[in-house]
Structures are given as C-alpha cells and as structure tokens.
Tab-separated table of C-alpha atoms and ligand atoms in Angstrom:
chain	number	residue	atom	x	y	z
A	1	MET	CA	93.479	102.741	129.212
A	2	THR	CA	92.183	105.981	130.872
A	3	LYS	CA	90.613	107.072	134.095
A	4	SER	CA	87.525	108.792	135.323
A	5	THR	CA	86.839	110.585	138.625
A	6	PRO	CA	83.487	111.073	139.888
A	7	THR	CA	83.022	114.584	140.953
A	8	ASP	CA	80.248	114.676	143.517
A	9	GLN	CA	80.952	111.946	145.803
A	10	VAL	CA	84.510	111.222	147.156
A	11	GLU	CA	83.792	107.715	148.528
A	12	ILE	CA	83.133	106.272	145.066
A	13	PRO	CA	86.348	104.768	143.826
A	14	THR	CA	88.058	106.043	140.571
A	15	LEU	CA	87.890	103.397	138.044
A	16	VAL	CA	90.117	102.385	135.118
A	17	VAL	CA	88.862	100.196	132.108
A	18	GLY	CA	91.232	98.108	130.164
A	19	THR	CA	91.204	96.780	126.593
A	20	ALA	CA	87.788	95.095	125.868
A	21	TYR	CA	87.760	91.243	125.128
A	22	SER	CA	85.454	90.303	122.206
A	23	LEU	CA	84.049	86.780	121.726
A	24	GLY	CA	84.467	87.585	117.926
A	25	ALA	CA	81.090	88.825	116.552
A	26	VAL	CA	81.837	92.526	117.034
A	27	SER	CA	84.857	94.645	117.408
A	28	GLU	CA	86.462	95.642	120.763
A	29	GLY	CA	85.142	99.246	120.027
A	30	ARG	CA	81.668	98.049	119.718
A	31	ILE	CA	81.991	96.141	123.065
A	32	MET	CA	83.093	99.481	124.571
A	33	THR	CA	80.339	101.412	122.989
A	34	MET	CA	77.762	98.983	124.493
A	35	ALA	CA	79.498	99.081	127.901
A	36	ALA	CA	79.446	102.918	127.695
A	37	ALA	CA	75.645	103.137	127.012
A	38	SER	CA	74.322	105.267	129.773
A	39	PRO	CA	71.937	108.278	130.603
A	40	PRO	CA	73.367	111.854	130.190
A	41	ASN	CA	75.293	112.905	133.107
A	42	SER	CA	75.433	109.432	134.658
A	43	THR	CA	77.535	109.368	137.895
A	44	ASP	CA	78.110	105.552	137.702
A	45	PRO	CA	82.032	105.278	137.761
A	46	VAL	CA	81.823	102.385	135.398
A	47	ASP	CA	79.833	104.450	132.938
A	48	GLN	CA	82.098	107.332	133.271
A	49	ALA	CA	85.386	105.391	132.653
A	50	ALA	CA	83.954	103.444	129.760
A	51	ILE	CA	82.731	106.767	128.098
A	52	GLU	CA	86.130	108.279	128.562
A	53	VAL	CA	87.953	105.245	127.096
A	54	LEU	CA	85.479	105.440	124.089
A	55	LYS	CA	86.302	108.939	123.500
A	56	ALA	CA	89.927	108.740	123.882
A	57	ASN	CA	90.603	105.598	122.014
A	58	TYR	CA	87.744	104.840	119.418
A	59	VAL	CA	87.491	107.930	117.373
A	60	GLY	CA	84.361	107.786	115.320
A	61	LEU	CA	82.282	105.570	117.848
A	62	GLU	CA	79.739	107.536	119.748
A	63	VAL	CA	78.452	106.916	123.200
A	64	PRO	CA	74.949	105.508	122.740
A	65	GLU	CA	72.387	107.594	124.781
A	66	VAL	CA	69.936	105.939	126.888
A	67	ALA	CA	67.018	107.479	128.578
A	68	ALA	CA	67.202	107.402	132.376
A	69	ASP	CA	63.810	105.608	132.321
A	70	ASP	CA	65.344	102.963	130.095
A	71	VAL	CA	68.148	101.878	132.624
A	72	ASP	CA	67.420	99.145	135.186
A	73	PRO	CA	70.363	99.244	137.468
A	74	ALA	CA	72.133	96.064	138.924
A	75	SER	CA	71.327	95.177	142.507
A	76	LEU	CA	72.874	92.803	145.081
A	77	LYS	CA	70.311	90.059	143.892
A	78	ARG	CA	70.755	90.750	140.245
A	79	ARG	CA	74.302	91.575	139.420
A	80	TYR	CA	73.897	93.010	136.103
A	81	SER	CA	72.118	96.211	134.719
A	82	LEU	CA	70.004	96.397	131.760
A	83	ALA	CA	69.871	99.471	129.501
A	84	ARG	CA	67.603	99.888	126.347
A	85	ILE	CA	69.427	101.570	123.231
A	86	ARG	CA	66.782	103.035	120.988
A	87	ARG	CA	68.099	103.438	117.483
A	88	TYR	CA	71.429	101.908	117.768
A	89	ASN	CA	73.750	102.438	114.942
A	90	ARG	CA	74.874	98.805	114.170
A	91	GLN	CA	78.517	97.875	112.690
A	92	ASP	CA	76.941	97.141	109.318
A	93	GLY	CA	75.164	100.501	108.914
A	94	HIS	CA	71.488	99.390	109.962
A	95	ILE	CA	69.705	100.808	112.877
A	96	ASP	CA	67.851	98.586	115.592
A	97	ASP	CA	66.723	98.688	119.145
A	98	ARG	CA	68.489	96.622	121.521
A	99	VAL	CA	68.919	95.851	125.359
A	100	ILE	CA	72.459	95.667	126.552
A	101	MET	CA	73.155	93.622	129.832
A	102	ARG	CA	76.277	94.856	131.617
A	103	GLY	CA	77.646	93.239	134.797
A	104	ASP	CA	79.248	90.172	136.770
A	105	LEU	CA	80.593	87.670	134.372
A	106	ASP	CA	79.114	84.636	136.066
A	107	ALA	CA	75.826	86.370	136.595
A	108	VAL	CA	75.566	87.321	132.783
A	109	LEU	CA	76.719	83.759	131.746
A	110	GLU	CA	73.556	82.228	133.369
A	111	LYS	CA	71.361	84.498	131.245
A	112	VAL	CA	72.728	84.312	127.851
A	113	LYS	CA	72.659	81.829	125.016
A	114	ILE	CA	76.358	80.553	124.697
A	115	SER	CA	78.002	77.369	123.600
A	116	LYS	CA	80.253	75.358	126.173
A	117	GLU	CA	83.201	76.005	124.076
A	118	GLN	CA	82.648	79.736	124.104
A	119	THR	CA	82.119	79.803	127.782
A	120	ARG	CA	85.348	77.862	128.271
A	121	LEU	CA	87.076	80.503	126.098
A	122	VAL	CA	85.733	83.553	127.762
A	123	LYS	CA	86.346	82.086	131.272
A	124	LYS	CA	90.001	81.388	130.365
A	125	ASN	CA	90.442	85.037	129.146
A	126	ALA	CA	88.705	86.282	132.132
A	127	ALA	CA	90.965	84.399	134.437
A	128	VAL	CA	93.935	86.049	132.901
A	129	VAL	CA	92.575	89.437	133.616
A	130	ILE	CA	91.538	88.660	137.103
A	131	ARG	CA	94.996	87.465	137.785
A	132	ASN	CA	96.329	90.965	136.890
A	133	GLY	CA	93.799	92.559	139.375
A	134	TRP	CA	90.731	93.438	136.953
A	135	ARG	CA	87.259	92.513	137.308
A	136	PRO	CA	85.766	91.318	133.925
A	137	LEU	CA	82.454	93.146	133.343
A	138	ALA	CA	80.318	90.965	130.938
A	139	VAL	CA	78.587	92.758	127.979
A	140	ALA	CA	75.626	91.051	126.370
A	141	ARG	CA	72.969	92.197	124.071
A	142	ALA	CA	69.393	91.263	122.810
A	143	LYS	CA	67.327	92.681	119.919
A	144	VAL	CA	64.123	94.162	120.576
A	145	ASP	CA	61.446	93.386	117.904
A	146	HIS	CA	58.617	95.524	116.343
A	147	ASN	CA	56.189	94.269	119.032
A	148	ASP	CA	58.652	95.416	121.768
A	149	ILE	CA	59.677	91.760	122.646
A	150	VAL	CA	63.395	91.487	123.763
A	151	GLY	CA	64.974	88.434	122.296
A	152	ALA	CA	67.650	86.088	123.744
A	153	PHE	CA	70.777	87.747	124.992
A	154	ARG	CA	74.108	87.028	123.286
A	155	LEU	CA	77.405	87.486	125.017
A	156	GLU	CA	79.581	89.665	123.070
A	157	GLY	CA	82.651	89.913	125.594
A	158	PHE	CA	83.976	91.808	128.555
A	159	ILE	CA	85.671	94.970	129.597
A	160	PRO	CA	88.276	94.745	132.420
A	161	VAL	CA	87.544	97.221	135.123
A	162	ALA	CA	89.543	97.933	138.360
A	163	PRO	CA	89.990	100.614	140.970
A	164	GLU	CA	92.597	103.080	139.914
A	165	GLY	CA	96.138	101.807	140.673
A	166	HIS	CA	95.031	98.265	141.413
A	167	ALA	CA	95.419	96.830	138.081
A	168	GLY	CA	98.057	95.736	135.681
A	169	ASP	CA	101.117	93.485	136.940
A	170	ASP	CA	100.785	95.314	140.321
A	171	MET	CA	101.142	92.516	142.773
A	172	ASP	CA	101.342	94.522	145.975
A	173	VAL	CA	98.904	93.555	148.678
A	174	SER	CA	98.809	97.119	150.126
A	175	THR	CA	96.895	98.167	147.335
A	176	GLY	CA	94.120	97.207	149.583
A	177	PRO	CA	91.166	95.173	150.166
A	178	ALA	CA	89.293	96.340	146.956
A	179	VAL	CA	91.536	93.909	144.957
A	180	TRP	CA	92.962	91.457	147.599
A	181	ALA	CA	91.118	89.437	150.138
A	182	ARG	CA	92.537	87.568	153.103
A	183	VAL	CA	91.843	83.928	153.347
A	184	ARG	CA	92.405	81.886	156.381
A	185	VAL	CA	94.104	78.737	155.470
A	186	TRP	CA	96.190	77.261	158.416
A	187	SER	CA	94.907	76.422	161.712
A	188	ALA	CA	96.473	77.463	165.006
A	189	SER	CA	97.301	74.073	165.868
A	190	LEU	CA	99.128	73.339	162.589
A	191	ARG	CA	100.999	76.656	162.978
A	192	PHE	CA	102.064	75.781	166.559
A	193	GLN	CA	103.244	72.119	165.363
A	194	HIS	CA	105.114	73.922	162.467
A	195	TRP	CA	107.186	76.073	164.753
A	196	LEU	CA	107.644	73.265	167.308
A	197	ASN	CA	109.034	71.091	164.745
A	198	VAL	CA	111.453	73.947	163.667
A	199	ALA	CA	112.604	74.354	167.244
A	200	VAL	CA	112.833	70.406	167.993
A	201	ILE	CA	114.560	69.674	164.629
A	202	PHE	CA	117.217	72.540	165.377
A	203	ILE	CA	117.814	70.973	168.902
A	204	LEU	CA	118.050	67.438	167.494
A	205	SER	CA	120.521	68.606	164.765
A	206	CYS	CA	122.847	70.545	167.063
A	207	THR	CA	122.906	67.724	169.658
A	208	GLY	CA	123.079	65.116	166.931
A	209	ILE	CA	126.216	66.923	165.348
A	210	PHE	CA	127.693	66.771	168.815
A	211	ILE	CA	127.012	63.180	169.249
A	212	MET	CA	128.555	62.293	165.819
A	213	ASP	CA	131.553	64.610	166.361
A	214	PRO	CA	132.055	65.946	169.898
A	215	PHE	CA	133.907	69.079	168.639
A	216	PHE	CA	134.134	71.013	171.824
A	217	GLY	CA	134.618	70.307	175.677
A	218	ALA	CA	136.900	67.808	177.261
A	219	THR	CA	136.431	65.080	174.709
A	220	ALA	CA	137.437	67.417	172.022
A	221	LEU	CA	140.592	68.414	173.994
A	222	GLY	CA	141.548	64.861	174.413
A	223	THR	CA	141.792	65.139	178.208
A	224	ASP	CA	140.784	62.567	180.655
A	225	ALA	CA	138.357	64.741	182.442
A	226	SER	CA	135.592	64.048	180.053
A	227	GLY	CA	132.906	65.143	182.595
A	228	TYR	CA	129.395	64.323	181.845
A	229	LEU	CA	129.043	66.666	178.765
A	230	MET	CA	128.251	64.002	176.104
A	231	GLY	CA	125.733	62.532	178.581
A	232	ILE	CA	123.791	65.713	179.035
A	233	ILE	CA	123.916	66.437	175.172
A	234	ARG	CA	122.592	62.869	174.536
A	235	LEU	CA	119.753	63.508	177.159
A	236	ILE	CA	118.853	66.698	175.419
A	237	HIS	CA	118.807	64.748	172.240
A	238	PHE	CA	116.394	62.029	173.600
A	239	ILE	CA	114.004	64.528	175.352
A	240	ALA	CA	113.686	66.415	172.043
A	241	ALA	CA	113.125	63.005	170.303
A	242	PHE	CA	110.258	62.184	172.657
A	243	VAL	CA	108.733	65.705	172.227
A	244	TRP	CA	109.111	65.213	168.396
A	245	LEU	CA	107.261	61.685	168.719
A	246	ILE	CA	104.495	63.557	170.587
A	247	ILE	CA	104.177	66.149	167.822
A	248	GLY	CA	104.152	63.249	165.170
A	249	ALA	CA	101.494	61.436	167.026
A	250	ALA	CA	99.300	64.671	167.466
A	251	ARG	CA	99.610	65.097	163.750
A	252	ILE	CA	98.324	61.883	162.992
A	253	TRP	CA	95.526	62.217	165.453
A	254	SER	CA	94.511	65.492	163.758
A	255	ALA	CA	94.629	63.768	160.250
A	256	PHE	CA	91.848	61.416	161.333
A	257	MET	CA	89.968	63.688	163.779
A	258	SER	CA	90.249	67.212	162.689
A	259	ARG	CA	87.476	68.838	160.887
A	260	ASP	CA	89.777	71.066	159.036
A	261	ARG	CA	90.107	69.802	155.596
A	262	TYR	CA	93.710	71.244	155.193
A	263	LEU	CA	94.678	68.938	158.193
A	264	ARG	CA	92.735	65.681	157.239
A	265	TRP	CA	94.710	62.668	155.618
A	266	PRO	CA	93.290	63.148	152.121
A	267	SER	CA	95.126	66.609	152.010
A	268	MET	CA	98.429	64.473	152.246
A	269	TRP	CA	97.737	62.656	148.861
A	270	PRO	CA	99.429	65.037	146.468
A	271	LEU	CA	97.632	63.510	143.273
A	272	LYS	CA	94.090	62.607	144.183
A	273	SER	CA	92.500	63.107	140.486
A	274	LYS	CA	93.464	63.374	137.080
A	275	ASP	CA	93.183	67.104	137.205
A	276	ASP	CA	96.053	67.102	139.894
A	277	VAL	CA	98.298	65.126	137.466
A	278	LYS	CA	97.580	67.643	134.846
A	279	HIS	CA	98.204	70.503	137.053
A	280	LEU	CA	101.611	68.870	138.401
A	281	GLY	CA	102.721	68.957	134.796
A	282	GLN	CA	101.719	72.622	134.426
A	283	ILE	CA	103.240	73.592	137.762
A	284	LEU	CA	106.560	71.904	136.694
A	285	GLN	CA	106.426	73.992	133.385
A	286	HIS	CA	105.787	77.006	135.364
A	287	TYR	CA	108.737	76.494	137.726
A	288	ALA	CA	110.718	75.716	134.567
A	289	LEU	CA	109.827	79.211	133.057
A	290	ILE	CA	107.981	77.445	130.195
A	291	LYS	CA	104.512	78.554	131.365
A	292	GLU	CA	103.504	81.871	132.541
A	293	HIS	CA	100.857	80.996	134.813
A	294	ALA	CA	100.238	77.982	137.104
A	295	PRO	CA	96.968	76.722	138.569
A	296	LEU	CA	96.216	78.542	141.685
A	297	TYR	CA	95.993	76.565	145.044
A	298	LEU	CA	95.222	78.103	148.324
A	299	ALA	CA	97.041	75.448	150.432
A	300	HIS	CA	99.559	73.106	148.686
A	301	ASN	CA	99.817	72.639	145.165
A	302	PRO	CA	100.527	69.030	144.016
A	303	LEU	CA	104.099	69.617	143.550
A	304	GLN	CA	104.368	71.132	147.119
A	305	GLN	CA	102.412	68.440	148.558
A	306	LEU	CA	104.511	65.801	147.035
A	307	ALA	CA	107.586	67.493	148.552
A	308	TYR	CA	105.605	67.854	151.982
A	309	THR	CA	104.387	64.375	152.056
A	310	SER	CA	107.854	63.030	151.298
A	311	VAL	CA	109.242	65.040	154.184
A	312	TYR	CA	106.690	63.460	156.359
A	313	ILE	CA	107.765	60.101	155.425
A	314	ALA	CA	111.464	61.131	155.831
A	315	CYS	CA	110.615	62.377	159.376
A	316	GLY	CA	109.005	59.084	160.086
A	317	LEU	CA	112.007	57.050	158.924
A	318	GLN	CA	114.277	59.403	160.896
A	319	MET	CA	112.226	58.653	164.105
A	320	LEU	CA	112.421	54.963	163.368
A	321	SER	CA	116.100	54.926	162.904
A	322	GLY	CA	116.452	56.971	166.034
A	323	PHE	CA	114.513	54.750	168.065
A	324	VAL	CA	116.317	51.712	166.677
A	325	LEU	CA	119.593	53.230	168.167
A	326	TYR	CA	117.792	54.156	171.286
A	327	GLY	CA	116.533	50.472	171.762
A	328	LEU	CA	120.412	49.452	171.776
A	329	TYR	CA	120.499	51.013	175.209
A	330	HIS	CA	117.950	48.648	176.671
A	331	PRO	CA	118.786	45.207	175.718
A	332	SER	CA	116.977	43.636	178.642
A	333	ASN	CA	113.546	45.433	177.815
A	334	PRO	CA	111.576	43.334	175.186
A	335	PHE	CA	110.047	46.474	173.747
A	336	TRP	CA	113.191	48.154	173.037
A	337	SER	CA	115.156	45.090	171.947
A	338	LEU	CA	112.205	44.453	169.521
A	339	VAL	CA	112.591	48.140	168.243
A	340	SER	CA	116.315	47.702	167.765
A	341	LEU	CA	115.951	44.609	165.729
A	342	PRO	CA	116.958	46.567	162.373
A	343	ALA	CA	120.326	47.195	163.852
A	344	ALA	CA	120.790	43.557	164.078
A	345	TRP	CA	119.660	42.892	160.278
A	346	PHE	CA	121.584	45.922	158.754
A	347	GLY	CA	124.385	46.493	161.466
A	348	VAL	CA	124.520	49.417	163.906
A	349	GLY	CA	126.925	51.265	161.631
A	350	VAL	CA	124.401	51.320	158.840
A	351	VAL	CA	121.584	52.433	160.830
A	352	ARG	CA	123.770	55.314	162.292
A	353	LEU	CA	124.936	56.215	158.745
A	354	PHE	CA	121.162	56.231	157.665
A	355	HIS	CA	120.293	58.372	160.760
A	356	THR	CA	122.964	61.059	159.983
A	357	LEU	CA	122.312	60.951	156.034
A	358	MET	CA	118.567	61.563	156.950
A	359	MET	CA	119.699	64.591	159.043
A	360	PHE	CA	121.640	66.127	155.993
A	361	GLY	CA	118.599	65.249	153.898
A	362	LEU	CA	116.296	67.180	156.152
A	363	TRP	CA	118.670	70.214	156.067
A	364	ALA	CA	118.669	70.326	152.280
A	365	PHE	CA	115.002	70.378	152.452
A	366	VAL	CA	114.907	73.172	155.032
A	367	ILE	CA	117.438	75.257	152.994
A	368	MET	CA	115.125	74.692	149.788
A	369	HIS	CA	112.068	75.311	151.726
A	370	ILE	CA	113.219	78.550	152.999
A	371	TYR	CA	114.481	79.705	149.686
A	372	LEU	CA	111.054	78.926	148.020
A	373	VAL	CA	108.960	80.499	150.597
A	374	LEU	CA	111.058	83.626	150.265
A	375	ARG	CA	110.740	83.506	146.578
A	376	ALA	CA	107.131	83.136	146.490
A	377	GLU	CA	106.760	85.932	149.151
A	378	SER	CA	108.702	88.306	146.951
A	379	LEU	CA	107.235	87.293	143.589
A	380	GLU	CA	103.554	86.288	144.284
A	381	ARG	CA	103.067	88.499	147.293
A	382	HIS	CA	100.488	86.376	148.818
A	383	GLY	CA	102.009	86.290	152.320
A	384	GLY	CA	102.907	82.628	152.566
A	385	LEU	CA	105.405	83.444	155.101
A	386	SER	CA	103.256	85.278	157.414
A	387	ALA	CA	100.662	82.669	156.820
A	388	MET	CA	102.590	80.183	159.033
A	389	ILE	CA	102.233	82.958	161.781
A	390	ASN	CA	98.676	84.361	161.381
A	391	GLY	CA	97.020	81.561	159.252
A	392	GLY	CA	95.853	83.672	156.362
A	393	VAL	CA	96.975	84.172	152.757
A	394	TRP	CA	96.182	87.109	150.456
A	395	VAL	CA	94.458	86.229	147.286
A	396	LYS	CA	93.082	88.518	144.582
A	397	ARG	CA	89.293	88.859	144.601
A	398	GLY	CA	87.726	86.883	141.902
A	399	ALA	CA	90.527	84.332	141.771
A	400	GLU	CA	89.155	80.745	141.501
A	401	PRO	CA	91.559	78.449	143.489
A	402	VAL	CA	91.437	74.630	142.662
A	403	ASP	CA	91.205	73.649	146.233
A	404	ALA	CA	88.655	76.230	147.436
A	405	PRO	CA	85.656	78.234	146.413
A	406	LYS	CA	85.890	81.385	144.422
A	407	VAL	CA	87.382	84.282	146.259
A	408	GLU	CA	84.655	87.142	146.363
B	1	HEM	C1	112.704	60.527	167.232
B	1	HEM	C2	113.636	61.107	166.729
B	1	HEM	C3	115.085	60.600	167.187
B	1	HEM	C4	115.500	59.848	167.956
B	1	HEM	C5	114.718	58.807	168.831
B	1	HEM	C6	116.987	59.857	167.847
B	1	HEM	C7	117.921	58.958	168.701
B	1	HEM	C8	119.229	58.962	168.546
B	1	HEM	C9	120.068	58.182	169.123
B	1	HEM	C10	119.832	56.999	170.226
B	1	HEM	C11	121.377	58.300	168.731
B	1	HEM	C12	122.556	57.618	169.049
B	1	HEM	C13	123.013	58.400	170.341
B	1	HEM	C14	124.398	57.530	170.778
B	1	HEM	O1	125.100	57.192	169.881
B	1	HEM	O2	124.705	57.841	171.914
B	1	HEM	C15	121.201	59.582	167.679
B	1	HEM	C16	122.192	60.023	167.257
B	1	HEM	C17	122.196	61.084	166.285
B	1	HEM	N1	121.133	61.663	165.858
B	1	HEM	FE1	119.264	61.230	166.483
B	1	HEM	N2	117.390	60.862	167.197
B	1	HEM	C18	116.243	61.450	166.504
B	1	HEM	C19	116.037	62.280	165.715
B	1	HEM	C20	117.045	63.050	165.205
B	1	HEM	C21	116.993	64.172	164.187
B	1	HEM	C22	115.808	64.756	163.787
B	1	HEM	C23	118.316	64.586	163.861
B	1	HEM	C24	118.605	65.567	162.947
B	1	HEM	C25	118.022	66.331	162.166
B	1	HEM	C26	119.014	63.603	164.364
B	1	HEM	C27	120.481	63.508	164.355
B	1	HEM	C28	121.410	62.711	164.909
B	1	HEM	C29	122.744	62.566	164.661
B	1	HEM	C30	123.544	63.368	163.665
B	1	HEM	C31	123.269	61.574	165.596
B	1	HEM	C32	124.685	60.987	165.498
B	1	HEM	C33	124.832	59.874	164.671
B	1	HEM	C34	125.995	59.064	165.106
B	1	HEM	O3	127.112	59.412	164.555
B	1	HEM	O4	125.856	57.998	165.632
B	1	HEM	N3	118.615	62.842	165.210
B	1	HEM	N4	119.895	59.846	167.630
C-alpha cells in the first residue's frame, strides 16, 4: 500500500490504495495498470494513488498514458469514468485499443457482462474490504475494434481505495465522516421507555428484596416497634408496579400503532425468514469465535432479538405473578380475586417463589446485557451504548445491513 498527496488543493483528501482484487482473467498488477490509466499530470487523487502503487509494487508494468480528450470523468449521475487507452500492451504481448471503466462497484456491475456466480463472488469480496473501511473501485474494460466500435465491458476486478488513515482494521469512529455514517435507529419514545424500565426495575428489585427479607429497620432488629416501614416499602413496590404496567401497555400500543418499523410487532419476531435462521447460525459461530464476521444488522440481529423477546415475555410473566400476589389483598373484589386464581391453583408459596426467581432471572439478563453492550462498544465501536441515549449508531459507509438499505 502506498499513498499520494495532491499538491495543488488542500481540500482533496489523500488516498491510499490497497491490493487489487482480480476476478481471475488478469493479474492484480494488470488491474492496477488499468486503474492507473490517466492523462499526464492528472490531479485526480485516485489516479495518483494508483500510479504510485503501480510504480512502487509492480516493477515492469507501465502506467498507460491516456490523452486528456480520451477521458470522460465520472459524475454524480454516472458513477464511473471512461478512459480510452490507445495501443495497450496486453499481458500476452499483443497490442490493442481498449476503454477502461472505473468507478462505483454497483454502477459498474449494471454495465458489464457478468455471470450471477461472479457477481456473488465479487460482492462477497467487496463486502470484506468495505468492512475494513475501504471502498471498492471497480475496473472493467472493453475492446475497441477496427471500426472504432466499443465492445461489451467485462469486469476485471476492483481496487480498494480509502482516505489515508481510515482503512485497515482501524475501527475508530473518530476517523471521521468520510468512513463512518451516523444512522438513526431508536426513536425517542423507545429510549425513554428503556431508561424508565431501568429505573422501575431497580426500584422494584430493591423494594422486592426488602419484602422478601426485611434486612434493616425495626423488623430486622426484632423489636416490637415495627413502625410502618414495610408498609411504605410495599407501597413503593406497588406504585412502581403500576408504572411498569403502564410502560408495558405503552409498548404494546406502539407495537401496533407506531410507524417506526423498529417498534412494530414484526420486529419482535427473531426469525422471520429462512435467511434469519441462516444468519442466527452464522452469528452463533461468530460469538463462538469460529467465524470472523457475522451478518450486519442495524437494529437487533436474530440472536439479540431472541434474547430481547424472551425478556419481554419474562417481564410479562413477572407482572402476572406480581398481580396474582397483589390480588390476594382484595379477596372481596371480583376482578382481583379472579387475578389471584393461580395462587389457589399452585399455592401462594409457589407464586412467591416464581416471582422471586424471575427477579434473579432478570438480574442475570441485566448483567449479561451490560457486559455484551460494553463488549460490542469496545470491539465494534459502533456506538450501541450511546445509541440508547441519542438514538443513532455509527456504521461504515458502503456497509449493507440486512435490516436496512445500504449505508451511503
Ligand atoms: C407489575 C409488576 C409487579 C407487581 C404487581 C408486583 C407485586 C408484588 C407483590 C404483591 C408482592 C408481595 C408483597 C407482599 O408479600 O406483601 C411482591 C413481592 C416481591 N416482588 Fe414484586 N411485583 C412486580 C414486579 C416485580 C419486579 C420487576 C421485581 C424484581 C425485579 C419484583 C420483586 C419482588 C420480590 C423479590 C418480592 C418478594 C417475594 C416474596 O418473598 O414474597 N417484583 N411483588
């Protein structure tokens, strides 16, 4: 890899070019030769970087010269350039005229003759370089016949290009907006509910522990002056419980009414398609350190969603068991006595035990949740932790998440 610094304009970024990827017909050096084809003294940073790589790493291969009039630069509408090389020295020693197409991989793929299998292969290899912060710059070529007619374009491969310092295994978001894009995922209402849940579960746990084992105050000291401490603690538990019920109801309401697809009920199903099942296997292998990469999901991947949906169900059961116990205080009220029926079926002790075990289960989830968030935060650097505060995650430009459009 080498670099090139344009001399006349400071705003143009310095680019680096990585090892070329060849589809097999020509060598990597030849791909670089075609990518470097440019008019003399070109100030295009890609030309300069490719030329430097060619000179430094591919001894014996010359930069093909192109007349300025033979270059048709890329534009916003047509994301590839065309350059005609007159008298190109081919790998087999022959000389021909050819046109080189160089540019955005997707744009070039639309123009070339290529099999499905090769498209899949080139995209797979491009995805790897994209994950490492590069942009694949496709290189295709077409022959020009004696009547000056340009034939069909054939994709030869691509060269990875990146602003200097942004590529390789560098996962630091601070490298800037040229490489990373901020994508909004979580709505304000979901984030608000998340943190309210944290507060409410904390209060319910503290008060619940005290109800289970009044370890301080008059009761703990074994004195007669028990005061009303337990009553107050239980009242706090019940108020928090009703707040939690409202949060739960709001979440169900948003699952059916919200326009945000990350809130709607289908997002709760972890395995919606065959692909999700396949991805689940790949993600498990990634977590087991068998596979290096796992499919990218902006919101929750199937494994995460499986865990979160289970937690939703666990929370529902915890509410249910809580209200079964709560109903025991209102035997004369038909609604509450109906709610407390499971206590009659299983026994109050079983329901209390279940309610307590669910608390420890939720704690186990919280501990794992915090560990995994911090782990992902430090390894993947996509800002998952801050996403629950400001709603957005960082994703590398060019990445193609399974559950969202390509990140440009
Ligand atoms: C809607 C949600 C909830 C309701 C309605 C509820 C209700 C209740 C009721 C009525 C009791 C019995 C109080 C007593 O014996 O005087 C209780 C006890 C308890 N609650 Fe909850 N609770 C809820 C959520 C939670 C949560 C989220 C936790 C912890 C994460 C929790 C932990 C406990 C514990 C540890 C006890 C003591 C169990 C025992 O030894 O009897 N509760 N809860």
